[in-house]
Every structure is written in C-alpha cells, then in structure tokens.
Coordinates of C-alpha atoms and ligand atoms in Angstrom, one line a residue:
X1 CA 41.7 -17.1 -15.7
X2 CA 43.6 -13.7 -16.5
X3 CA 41.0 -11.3 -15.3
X4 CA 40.5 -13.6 -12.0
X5 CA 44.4 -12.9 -11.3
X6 CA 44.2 -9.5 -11.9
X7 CA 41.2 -8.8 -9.7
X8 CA 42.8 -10.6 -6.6
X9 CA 45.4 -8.7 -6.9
X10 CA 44.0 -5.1 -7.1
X11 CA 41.8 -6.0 -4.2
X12 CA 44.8 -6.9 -1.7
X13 CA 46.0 -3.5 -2.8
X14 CA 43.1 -1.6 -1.9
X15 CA 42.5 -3.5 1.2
X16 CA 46.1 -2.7 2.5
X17 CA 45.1 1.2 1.5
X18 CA 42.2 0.9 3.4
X19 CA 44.0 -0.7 6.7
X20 CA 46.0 1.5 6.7
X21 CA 43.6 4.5 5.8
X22 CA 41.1 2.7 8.8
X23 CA 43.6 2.3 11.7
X24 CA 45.0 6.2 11.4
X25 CA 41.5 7.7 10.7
X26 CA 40.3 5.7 14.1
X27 CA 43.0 6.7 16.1
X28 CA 41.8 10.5 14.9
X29 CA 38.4 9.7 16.1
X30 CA 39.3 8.8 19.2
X31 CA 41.3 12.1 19.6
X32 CA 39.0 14.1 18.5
X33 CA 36.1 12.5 18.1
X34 CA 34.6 10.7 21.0
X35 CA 36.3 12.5 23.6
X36 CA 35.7 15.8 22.4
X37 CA 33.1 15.5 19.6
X38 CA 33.8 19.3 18.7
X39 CA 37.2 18.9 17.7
X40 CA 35.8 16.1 15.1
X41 CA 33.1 18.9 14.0
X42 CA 36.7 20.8 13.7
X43 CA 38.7 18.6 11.8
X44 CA 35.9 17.7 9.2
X45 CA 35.7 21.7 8.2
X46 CA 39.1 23.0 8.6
X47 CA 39.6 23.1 4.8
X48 CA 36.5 25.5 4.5
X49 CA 36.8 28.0 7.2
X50 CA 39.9 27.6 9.5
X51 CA 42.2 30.4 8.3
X52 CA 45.3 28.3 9.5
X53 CA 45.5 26.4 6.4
X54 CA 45.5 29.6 4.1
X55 CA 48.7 30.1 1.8
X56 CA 48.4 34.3 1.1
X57 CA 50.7 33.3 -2.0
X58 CA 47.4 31.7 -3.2
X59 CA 45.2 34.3 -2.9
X60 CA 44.2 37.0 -5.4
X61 CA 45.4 39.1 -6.8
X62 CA 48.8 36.2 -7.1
X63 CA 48.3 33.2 -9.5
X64 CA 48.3 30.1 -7.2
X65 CA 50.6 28.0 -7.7
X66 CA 48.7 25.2 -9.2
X67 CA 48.5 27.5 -12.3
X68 CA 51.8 27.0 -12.7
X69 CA 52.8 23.9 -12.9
X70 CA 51.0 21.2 -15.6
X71 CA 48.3 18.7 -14.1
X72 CA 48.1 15.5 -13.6
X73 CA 48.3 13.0 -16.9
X74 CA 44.7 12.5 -17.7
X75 CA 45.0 8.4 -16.8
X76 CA 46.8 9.2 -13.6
X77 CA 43.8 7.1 -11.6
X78 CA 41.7 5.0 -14.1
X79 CA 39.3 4.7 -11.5
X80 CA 38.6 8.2 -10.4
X81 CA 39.2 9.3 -6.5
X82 CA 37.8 12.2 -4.6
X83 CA 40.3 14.7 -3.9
X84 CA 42.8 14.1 -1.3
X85 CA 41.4 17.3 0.4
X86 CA 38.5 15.3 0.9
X87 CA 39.7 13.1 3.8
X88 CA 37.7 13.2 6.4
X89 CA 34.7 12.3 4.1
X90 CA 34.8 8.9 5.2
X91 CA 32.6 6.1 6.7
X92 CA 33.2 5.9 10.4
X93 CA 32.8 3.0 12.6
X94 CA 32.1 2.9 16.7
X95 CA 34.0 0.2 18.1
X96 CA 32.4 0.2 21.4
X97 CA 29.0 0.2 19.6
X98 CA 30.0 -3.0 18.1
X99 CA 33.2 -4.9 19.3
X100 CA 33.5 -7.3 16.6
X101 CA 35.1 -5.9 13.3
X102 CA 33.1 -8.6 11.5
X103 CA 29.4 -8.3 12.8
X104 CA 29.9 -4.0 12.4
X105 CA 28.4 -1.2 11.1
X106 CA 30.3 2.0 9.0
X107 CA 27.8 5.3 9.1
X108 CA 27.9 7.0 6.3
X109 CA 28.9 11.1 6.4
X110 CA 25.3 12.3 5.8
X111 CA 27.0 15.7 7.0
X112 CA 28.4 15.9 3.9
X113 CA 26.3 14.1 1.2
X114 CA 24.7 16.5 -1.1
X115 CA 21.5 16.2 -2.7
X116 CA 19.7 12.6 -2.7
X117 CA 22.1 10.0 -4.5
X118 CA 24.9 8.6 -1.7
X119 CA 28.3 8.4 -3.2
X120 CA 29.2 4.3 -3.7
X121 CA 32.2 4.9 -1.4
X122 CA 30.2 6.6 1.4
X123 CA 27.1 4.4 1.4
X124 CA 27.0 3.0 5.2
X125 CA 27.9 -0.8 5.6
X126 CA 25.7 -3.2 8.0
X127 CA 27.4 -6.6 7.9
X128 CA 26.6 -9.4 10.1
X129 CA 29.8 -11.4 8.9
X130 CA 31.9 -9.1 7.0
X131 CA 32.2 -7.9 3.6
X132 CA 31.8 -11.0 0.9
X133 CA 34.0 -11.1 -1.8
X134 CA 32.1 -12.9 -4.0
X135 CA 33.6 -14.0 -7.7
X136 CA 31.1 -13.3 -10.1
X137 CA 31.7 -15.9 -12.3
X138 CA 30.9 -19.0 -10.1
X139 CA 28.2 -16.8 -8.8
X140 CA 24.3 -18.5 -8.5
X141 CA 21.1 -17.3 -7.5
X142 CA 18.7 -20.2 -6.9
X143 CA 14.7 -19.7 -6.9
X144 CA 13.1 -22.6 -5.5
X145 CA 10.1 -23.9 -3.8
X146 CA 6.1 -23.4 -4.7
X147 CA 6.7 -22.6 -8.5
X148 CA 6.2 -24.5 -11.5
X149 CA 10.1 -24.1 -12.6
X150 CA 12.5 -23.5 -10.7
X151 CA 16.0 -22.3 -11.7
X152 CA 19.6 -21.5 -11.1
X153 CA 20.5 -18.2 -12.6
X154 CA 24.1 -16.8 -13.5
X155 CA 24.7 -12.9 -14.0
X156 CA 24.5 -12.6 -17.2
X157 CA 20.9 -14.2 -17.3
X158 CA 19.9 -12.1 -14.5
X159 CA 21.4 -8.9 -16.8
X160 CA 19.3 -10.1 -19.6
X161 CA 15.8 -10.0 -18.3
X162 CA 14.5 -6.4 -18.7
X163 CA 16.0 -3.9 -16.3
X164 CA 14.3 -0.9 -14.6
X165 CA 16.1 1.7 -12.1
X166 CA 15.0 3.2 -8.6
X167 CA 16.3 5.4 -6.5
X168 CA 15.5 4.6 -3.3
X169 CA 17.3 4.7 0.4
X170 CA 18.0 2.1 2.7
X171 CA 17.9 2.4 6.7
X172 CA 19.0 0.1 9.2
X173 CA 15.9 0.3 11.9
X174 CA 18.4 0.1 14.4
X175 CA 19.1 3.5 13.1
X176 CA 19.7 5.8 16.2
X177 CA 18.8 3.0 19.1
X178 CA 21.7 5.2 21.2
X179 CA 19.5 7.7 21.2
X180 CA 16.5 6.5 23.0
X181 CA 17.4 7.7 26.8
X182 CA 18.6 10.7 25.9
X183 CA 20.8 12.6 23.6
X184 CA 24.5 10.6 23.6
X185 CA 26.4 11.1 20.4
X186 CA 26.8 15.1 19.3
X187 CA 27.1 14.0 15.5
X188 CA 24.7 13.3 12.7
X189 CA 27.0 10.7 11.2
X190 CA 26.7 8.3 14.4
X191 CA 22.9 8.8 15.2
X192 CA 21.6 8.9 11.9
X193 CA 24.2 7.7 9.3
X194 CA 22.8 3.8 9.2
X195 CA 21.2 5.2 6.3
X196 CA 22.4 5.8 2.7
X197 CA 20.1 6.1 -0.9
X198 CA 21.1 5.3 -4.5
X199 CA 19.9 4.7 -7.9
X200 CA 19.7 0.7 -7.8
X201 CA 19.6 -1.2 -11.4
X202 CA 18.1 -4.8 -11.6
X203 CA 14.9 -6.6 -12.2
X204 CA 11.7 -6.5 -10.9
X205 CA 10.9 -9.5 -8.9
X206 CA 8.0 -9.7 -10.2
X207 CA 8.9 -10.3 -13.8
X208 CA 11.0 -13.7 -12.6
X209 CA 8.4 -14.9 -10.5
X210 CA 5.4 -14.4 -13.2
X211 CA 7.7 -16.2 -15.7
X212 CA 8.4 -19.2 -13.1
X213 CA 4.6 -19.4 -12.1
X214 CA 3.9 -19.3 -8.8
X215 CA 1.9 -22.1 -7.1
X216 CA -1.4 -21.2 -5.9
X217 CA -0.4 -21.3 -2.3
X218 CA 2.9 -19.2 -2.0
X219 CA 2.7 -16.9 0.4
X220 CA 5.9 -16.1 1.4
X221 CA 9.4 -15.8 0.6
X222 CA 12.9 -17.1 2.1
X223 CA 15.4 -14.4 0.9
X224 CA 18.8 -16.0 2.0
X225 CA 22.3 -14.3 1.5
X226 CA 25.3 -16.3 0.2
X227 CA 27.9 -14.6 2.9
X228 CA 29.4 -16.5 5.8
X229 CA 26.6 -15.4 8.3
X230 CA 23.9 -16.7 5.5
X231 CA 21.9 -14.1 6.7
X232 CA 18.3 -15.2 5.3
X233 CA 14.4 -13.2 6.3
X234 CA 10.8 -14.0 5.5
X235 CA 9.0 -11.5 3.1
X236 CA 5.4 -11.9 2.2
X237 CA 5.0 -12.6 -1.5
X238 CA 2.5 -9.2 -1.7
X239 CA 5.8 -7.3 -1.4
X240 CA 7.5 -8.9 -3.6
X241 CA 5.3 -9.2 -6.7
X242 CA 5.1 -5.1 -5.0
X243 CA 8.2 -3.4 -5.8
X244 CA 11.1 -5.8 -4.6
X245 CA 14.0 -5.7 -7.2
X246 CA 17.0 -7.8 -7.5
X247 CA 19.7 -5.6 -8.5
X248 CA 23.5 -5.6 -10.2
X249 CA 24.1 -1.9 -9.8
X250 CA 24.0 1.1 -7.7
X251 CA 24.7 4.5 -9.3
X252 CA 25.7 3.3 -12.7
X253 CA 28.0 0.8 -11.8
X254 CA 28.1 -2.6 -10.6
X255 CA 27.0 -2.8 -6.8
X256 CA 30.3 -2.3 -4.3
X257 CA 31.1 -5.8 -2.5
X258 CA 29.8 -3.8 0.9
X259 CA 26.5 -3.3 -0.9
X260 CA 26.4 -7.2 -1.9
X261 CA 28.4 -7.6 -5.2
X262 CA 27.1 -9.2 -7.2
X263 CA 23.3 -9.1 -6.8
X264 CA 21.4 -7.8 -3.7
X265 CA 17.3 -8.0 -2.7
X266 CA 15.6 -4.4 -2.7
X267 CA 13.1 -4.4 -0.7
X268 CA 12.0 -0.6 -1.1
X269 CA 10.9 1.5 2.2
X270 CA 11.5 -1.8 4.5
X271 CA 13.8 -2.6 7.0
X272 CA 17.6 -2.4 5.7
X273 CA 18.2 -6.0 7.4
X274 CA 15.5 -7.7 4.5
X275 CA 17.6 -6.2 1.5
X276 CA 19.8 -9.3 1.0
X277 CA 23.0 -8.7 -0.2
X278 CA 25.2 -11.0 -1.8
X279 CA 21.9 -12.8 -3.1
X280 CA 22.1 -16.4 -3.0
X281 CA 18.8 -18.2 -2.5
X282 CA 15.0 -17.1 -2.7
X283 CA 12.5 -20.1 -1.8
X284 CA 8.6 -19.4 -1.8
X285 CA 6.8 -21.2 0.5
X286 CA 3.4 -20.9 2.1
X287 CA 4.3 -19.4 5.8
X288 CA 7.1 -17.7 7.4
X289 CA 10.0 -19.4 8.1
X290 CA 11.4 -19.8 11.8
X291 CA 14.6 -20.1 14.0
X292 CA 15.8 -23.0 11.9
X293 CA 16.4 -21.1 8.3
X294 CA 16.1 -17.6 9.2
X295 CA 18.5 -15.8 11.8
X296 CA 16.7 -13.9 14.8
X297 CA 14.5 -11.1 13.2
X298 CA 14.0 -7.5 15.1
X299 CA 11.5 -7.7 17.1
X300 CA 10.4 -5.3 19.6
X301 CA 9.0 -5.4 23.0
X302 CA 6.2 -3.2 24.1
X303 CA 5.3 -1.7 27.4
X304 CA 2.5 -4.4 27.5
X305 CA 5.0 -6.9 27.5
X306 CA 4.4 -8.5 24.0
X307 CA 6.8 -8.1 21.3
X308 CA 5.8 -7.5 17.2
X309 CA 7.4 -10.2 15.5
X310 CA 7.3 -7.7 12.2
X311 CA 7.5 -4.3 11.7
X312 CA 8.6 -4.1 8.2
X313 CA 7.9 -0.6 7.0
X314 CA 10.5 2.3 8.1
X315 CA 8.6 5.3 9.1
X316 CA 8.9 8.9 8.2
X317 CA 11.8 10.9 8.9
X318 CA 14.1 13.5 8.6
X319 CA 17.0 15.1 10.0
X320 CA 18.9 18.7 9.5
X321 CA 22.4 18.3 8.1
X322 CA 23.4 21.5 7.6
X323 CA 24.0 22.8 10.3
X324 CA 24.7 20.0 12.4
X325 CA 27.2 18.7 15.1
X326 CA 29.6 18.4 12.5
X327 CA 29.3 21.5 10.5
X328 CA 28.6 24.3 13.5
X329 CA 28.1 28.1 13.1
X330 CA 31.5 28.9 13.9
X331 CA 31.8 31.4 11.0
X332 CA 27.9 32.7 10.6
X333 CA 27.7 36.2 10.9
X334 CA 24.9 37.8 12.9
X335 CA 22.4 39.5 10.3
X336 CA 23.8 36.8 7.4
X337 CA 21.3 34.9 5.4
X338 CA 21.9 30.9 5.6
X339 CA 21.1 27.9 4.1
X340 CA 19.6 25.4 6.7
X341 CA 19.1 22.4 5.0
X342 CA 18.5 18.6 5.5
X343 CA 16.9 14.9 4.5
X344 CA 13.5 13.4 4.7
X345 CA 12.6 10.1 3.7
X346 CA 9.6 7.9 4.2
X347 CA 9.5 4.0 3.6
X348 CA 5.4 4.5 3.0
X349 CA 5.8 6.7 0.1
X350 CA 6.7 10.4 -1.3
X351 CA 7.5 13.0 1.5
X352 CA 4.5 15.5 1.4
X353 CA 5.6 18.0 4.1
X354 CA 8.6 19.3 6.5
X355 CA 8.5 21.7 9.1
X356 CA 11.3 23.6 11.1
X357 CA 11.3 24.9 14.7
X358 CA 13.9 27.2 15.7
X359 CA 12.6 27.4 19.5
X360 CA 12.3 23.6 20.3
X361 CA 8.6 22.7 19.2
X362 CA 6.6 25.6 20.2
X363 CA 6.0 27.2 16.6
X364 CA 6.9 25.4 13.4
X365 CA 7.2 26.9 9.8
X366 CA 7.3 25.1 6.5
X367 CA 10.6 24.4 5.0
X368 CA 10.7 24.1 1.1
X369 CA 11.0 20.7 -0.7
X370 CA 13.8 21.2 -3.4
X371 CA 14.5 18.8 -6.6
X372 CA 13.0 15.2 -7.1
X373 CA 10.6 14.3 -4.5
X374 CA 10.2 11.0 -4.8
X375 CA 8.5 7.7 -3.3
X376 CA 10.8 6.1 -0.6
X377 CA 13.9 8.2 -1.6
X378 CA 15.9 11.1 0.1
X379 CA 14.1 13.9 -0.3
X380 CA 16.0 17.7 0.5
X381 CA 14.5 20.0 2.3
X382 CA 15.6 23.8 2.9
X383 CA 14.7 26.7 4.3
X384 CA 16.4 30.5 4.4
X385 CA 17.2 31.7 7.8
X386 CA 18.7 35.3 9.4
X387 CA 20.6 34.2 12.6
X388 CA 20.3 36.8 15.2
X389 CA 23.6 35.5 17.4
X390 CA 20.6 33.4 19.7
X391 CA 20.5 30.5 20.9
X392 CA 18.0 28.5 19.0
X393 CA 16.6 24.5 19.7
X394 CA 16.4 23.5 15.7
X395 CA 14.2 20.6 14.5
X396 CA 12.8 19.8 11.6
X397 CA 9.6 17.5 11.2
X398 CA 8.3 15.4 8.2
X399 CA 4.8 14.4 6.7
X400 CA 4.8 11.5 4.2
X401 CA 2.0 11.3 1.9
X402 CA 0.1 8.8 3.8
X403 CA -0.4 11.6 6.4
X404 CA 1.9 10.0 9.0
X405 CA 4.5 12.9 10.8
X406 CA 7.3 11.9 13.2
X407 CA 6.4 12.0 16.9
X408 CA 8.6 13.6 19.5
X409 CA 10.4 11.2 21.1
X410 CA 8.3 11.3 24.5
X411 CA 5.1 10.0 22.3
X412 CA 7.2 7.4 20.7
X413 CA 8.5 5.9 23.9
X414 CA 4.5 5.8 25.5
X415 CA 3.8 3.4 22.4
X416 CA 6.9 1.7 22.0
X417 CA 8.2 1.2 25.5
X418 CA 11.9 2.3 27.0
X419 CA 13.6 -0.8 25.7
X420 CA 12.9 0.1 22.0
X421 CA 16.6 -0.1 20.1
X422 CA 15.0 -0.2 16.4
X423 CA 12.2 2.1 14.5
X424 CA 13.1 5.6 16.0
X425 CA 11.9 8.0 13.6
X426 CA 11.1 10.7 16.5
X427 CA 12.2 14.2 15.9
X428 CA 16.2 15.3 16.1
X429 CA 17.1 18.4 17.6
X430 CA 20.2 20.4 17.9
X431 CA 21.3 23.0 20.2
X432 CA 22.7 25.8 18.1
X433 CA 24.9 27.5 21.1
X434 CA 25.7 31.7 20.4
X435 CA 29.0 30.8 19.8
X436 CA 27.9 28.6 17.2
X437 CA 29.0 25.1 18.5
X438 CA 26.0 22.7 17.4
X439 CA 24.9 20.2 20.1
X440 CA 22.4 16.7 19.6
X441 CA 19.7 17.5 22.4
X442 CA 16.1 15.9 23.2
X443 CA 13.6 18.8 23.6
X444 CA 11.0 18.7 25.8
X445 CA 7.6 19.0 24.9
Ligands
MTE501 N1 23.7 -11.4 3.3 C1 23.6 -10.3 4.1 N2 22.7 -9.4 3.8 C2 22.5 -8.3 4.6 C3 23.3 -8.1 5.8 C4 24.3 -9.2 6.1 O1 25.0 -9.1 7.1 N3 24.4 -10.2 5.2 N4 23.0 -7.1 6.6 C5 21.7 -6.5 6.5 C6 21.4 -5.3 7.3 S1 21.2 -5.6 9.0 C7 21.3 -4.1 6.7 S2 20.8 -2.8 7.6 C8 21.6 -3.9 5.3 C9 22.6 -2.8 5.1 O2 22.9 -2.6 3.7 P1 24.3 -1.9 3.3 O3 25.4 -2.6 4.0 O4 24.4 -2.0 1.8 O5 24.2 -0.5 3.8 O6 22.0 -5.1 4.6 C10 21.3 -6.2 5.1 N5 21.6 -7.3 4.2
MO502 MO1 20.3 -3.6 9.9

C-alpha cells in the first residue's frame, strides 16, 4: 500500500533526528545537568535573560535583521515545529534511574508547559517495552468475556461510535519515589515530570459495553496492551461504566505512538500504569485477574508489614513551576512584583484550594485559581509576590473538592512507611537562595 511506504519511511527519518537529537542533548545533561544541576537551570533560560546571546544590531532603535530578509515559504515544514530557539524544551530521561532504554521513562518539561494542555511532543513517556509502532490498518481491539456479543473492532468502527472529549492528566504513581529520603534531584522536571494532561478524544466505555450487554456477573475488567511487554491490569467494571474512555486523539490529533497510537484506555484520576496504550484486548470477567495474565501491579508495603494490593486513585497535588530549579531568580529585582505560579491536580475530582508558604509551613496564604478548573485536570494556580532579596522556603499546598490536602512528607511516611516508591503527593518545597538560585529541599515541620 502507497501510504504504508510512505509512513515507514518518514518515521526512520524522524527516528534518526531524534538519535541524534537524544544522544547530544544527554551528553548536555550530563554536563550540566546532573553534575551541576544549576548550569541545566542555566542552559534552559539563557535565551531569556543571559545577556551573552544579545546582538545590539538587534535592538531598538535598529531594524533586526529578520526584517530584512523574506521568511520562510509558508509550506517550509507541513507539520509545524517549535522554534529552533526552543531546544532545551525537551523530554529528558535519567539513565541511572532506569538502565534499560526499553523499560524507561522521558519526564516531561513541566518548567516550561503553560497553562493546563501538555504539548503532544512534550507529554512524558512511561514504557515498559518501548514505544509500539503500531499500523493502523491491521489494528484490532477485541472485547471479550461475560457479555452477550462480543467483537473485534477496527479504527474506523471505534471513530464511528459517538465521541466525547476530556481533558484530563495522567501521572505515573511512581511519580517522585527519588524523593522519599530526602530531597535528591534540584529540578522539577525529574521529580515531578512523570506527569503530563491533554484533551483526550474517544468513546466512553460505557457506550460499548451497554451496547454489548454485560452478563450479570461481570465485575471486572482485563485491560491488556498490544505492545511487546503486553502490559495488561485489572479494573473494576464500576470505573469503567464511570468515566473510562477509549480514545484515538490527544489535542486534536491522532494520539502520538508514545501515547499508544492508535487507541489507548483512559482511566481518569487513576494510576498512569492502568491507561493502556496501544489498546489491544479488554475481557470482563467476574474477579481480578492474577500473576498469570496481568504483569506485577504496584503494590505498596506499609509499616505494619502488609502491602495494598490496589491503590487506584492519585491523590491531590501540586507543585510551583515558576520559579523552580530550573527557572531561578537570577534576574528578580528586590522590590519587583512577580508572578509565582504552578499546577494542581487531583485524581478525586476539581481542585478546590491552594495555599503558598514563603517561610517553610509556618503561615500559609491562598493562592488564586486561574482559567478552567476542572475535575482530574491541571489546574493553574498563581499568586503575586514582592521579593525582598530573602531567603524564602516556598511551598504550595492543594485541597481537592473531596476535602483531602497533601500532607507533608513526614505524615506521609508515618502512614505509608520508608519503603514507599509510588503515591507521593506530599508537599514540594524549594529553597529560593538571595542570590536567587532555586534549590529542591524537604522542610521540616
Ligand atoms: N501497553 C502499555 N501500556 C502502558 C504502559 C506500557 O508500557 N505498555 N505503561 C504504563 C505506565 S506505567 C504509565 S505511567 C502510562 C504512561 O503513559 P504515557 O507514556 O502516555 O505518559 O502508560 C501506561 N500504559
Ligand atoms: Mo507508570
């Protein structure tokens, strides 16, 4: 087939780009990055306030010099790119985090996402056997087990049932499991950036499963992936006929292989590992499924010594982004007005609430919530803030609208234990130094 030719092709392009692209930017990170984290900070905002890169020919009152020549010829990338200024705005990976280029994670920048919708290109990547390239044409989702009809479904039947869209974020709960001894990585992208939200359009699982009929005793739900690790969880059927979605596309276009191309599970405000990607198989049954068909689940170990086998629901949270490891103080004035400003997002509903300290914990004030607030979404906060040259221990703190508000990190541990790795939603702070540098820190309360 032509278009099958033409797609192979263009994707060794881009995946010879991207080597390339990969190996230099790591090599940068290990420069700057993880040996000394604030030359990263450095590197990611020397375009916006490091005078070395400043032409004076540019300035006013001269014409730059891009007035002066023509621009580019309107088709000169028929699939648009950021601007080549934009570099550093990239999804990073930790090698010694995870050794294996195939079972990895890529955080997302969150230091640089604006408002609530994460760029397609930016959106962090959890695989547990690399990316899938799946062609859509022999693709086939199969829905089996305790219904009265079963099927096999191409795309284009899945694209003709009626479609709704969501936005709605995903989190890995492993989300910032370096952090629970102590601060270790000064950057927002590595302790918080297994976490990424879109507008996701598909179909209501419920509106499949209504028009198969579903046996009196189903219960639960094998969601299985079509990748090479056939990654496959258990999912109570409550959810399910809930809010779960089965979806083709993420901000207006069709999902990015990383995000599961061609069809993905969303299972809204739950653990990233139970949105499927690369949707292959979904088989109700009447109990949870076990070692044999499902790969090990996250579990996690208590101080008493017992383990809970599920903990679906990602709890609320929030972090400052701006400033933030990454995007110090270096050029605040003393006396200057500021933005401070950051995410909160709550797998149990709308975000009610957020609160900044600028002294570690002792007072808190309320920040604003600004633009859509919406139910297991981003949701921006922001506050307006006169630096006097201080040091200052900044946190901000979250309230969902079931009442629930992140703990500090000392009254998560006495409930979860000090082997936790996944469900951290405790408070972040950051040391803001006088000389502006911006540090990850655990205050103690
Ligand atoms: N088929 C399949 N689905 C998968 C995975 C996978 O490896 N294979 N990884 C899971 C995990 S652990 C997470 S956190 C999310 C990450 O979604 P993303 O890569 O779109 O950010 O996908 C989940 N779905
Ligand atoms: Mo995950």
């Amino acid at each position: 087939m032509k278009t099958k030719d033409k797609k192979s092709f263009s994707l060794s392009m881009n995946d010879e780009n991207n080597k390339k692209i990969h190996s230099n930017e790591r090599r940068e990170f290990f420069k700057k990055g993880l040996f000394y984290s604030v030359g990263l900070a450095a590197a990611s905002n020397a375009l916006a306030s490091n005078g070395a890169n400043i032409d004076p020919a540019n300035l006013p009152p001269n014409i730059p010099s891009w007035a002066k020549i023509p621009g580019k010829p309107v088709e000169w990338h028929p699939y648009g790119q950021p601007s080549a200024y934009e570099h550093n705005v990239i999804r990073r990976s930790v090698p010694f985090l995870s050794p294996d280029p195939m079972a990895d994670v890529a955080f997302s920048p969150l230091q640089d996402q604006n408002g609530i919708i994460t760029p397609n290109g930016l959106f962090f990547v959890r695989d547990h056997n690399g990316t899938c390239i799946v062609d859509p044409n022999d693709y086939r989702l199969i829905i089996h087990g305790l219904v009265d009809k079963p099927i096999i479904l191409t795309l284009e039947e899945i694209k003709r049932y009626p479609s709704e869209s969501r936005i709605h974020f995903i989190e890995c709960p492993a989300n910032g499991a370096t952090e629970w001894r102590g601060a270790q990585l000064d950057s927002v992208q590595f302790t918080k950036g297994m976490l990424s939200c879109a507008q996701w359009t598909g179909v209501p699982l419920k509106i499949i499963l209504k028009d198969l009929g579903l046996k009196p005793n189903a219960k639960w739900a094998l969601a299985e992936g079509g990748d090479a690790s056939t990654m496959a969880r258990s999912i109570p059927i409550e959810k399910l006929l809930d809010d779960a979605m089965i979806v083709y596309a993420q901000n207006g276009e069709a999902l990015r292989p990383e995000q599961g191309y061609p069809v993905r599970l969303i299972v809204p405000g739950w653990e990233g590992n139970l949105n499927v990607k690369w949707l292959r198989r979904i088989k109700i049954g009447d109990k949870p499924w076990h070692a044999k068909e499902e790969t090990a689940k996250y579990t996690m170990l208590l101080p008493s010594g017992k383990a809970i086998q599920y903990y679906w629901v990602m709890d609320v949270n929030s972090v400052i982004t701006s400033p933030c490891p990454e995007k110090p103080w270096k050029d605040v004035k003393i006396g200057q007005k500021i933005e401070i400003q950051g995410i909160a997002w709550s797998g149990r509903g709308r975000i009610s609430a957020v609160d900044i300290t600028f002294d570690g914990g002792k007072n808190w004030t309320k920040a604003r919530l600004k633009g859509l607030i919406l139910p297991k979404s981003f949701t921006r906060f922001t506050i307006e803030y006169i630096w006097d040259g201080k040091p200052i221990y900044l946190a901000s703190r979250a309230t969902d609208e079931v009442g629930m508000t992140q703990p500090t990190i000392q009254k998560l541990k006495k409930i979860r234990g000090v082997e936790g790795v996944y469900h951290r939603n405790s408070i972040t702070t950051w040391e803001v130094k006088a000389n502006g540098e911006v540090h990850n820190v655990q205050a103690i309360y």
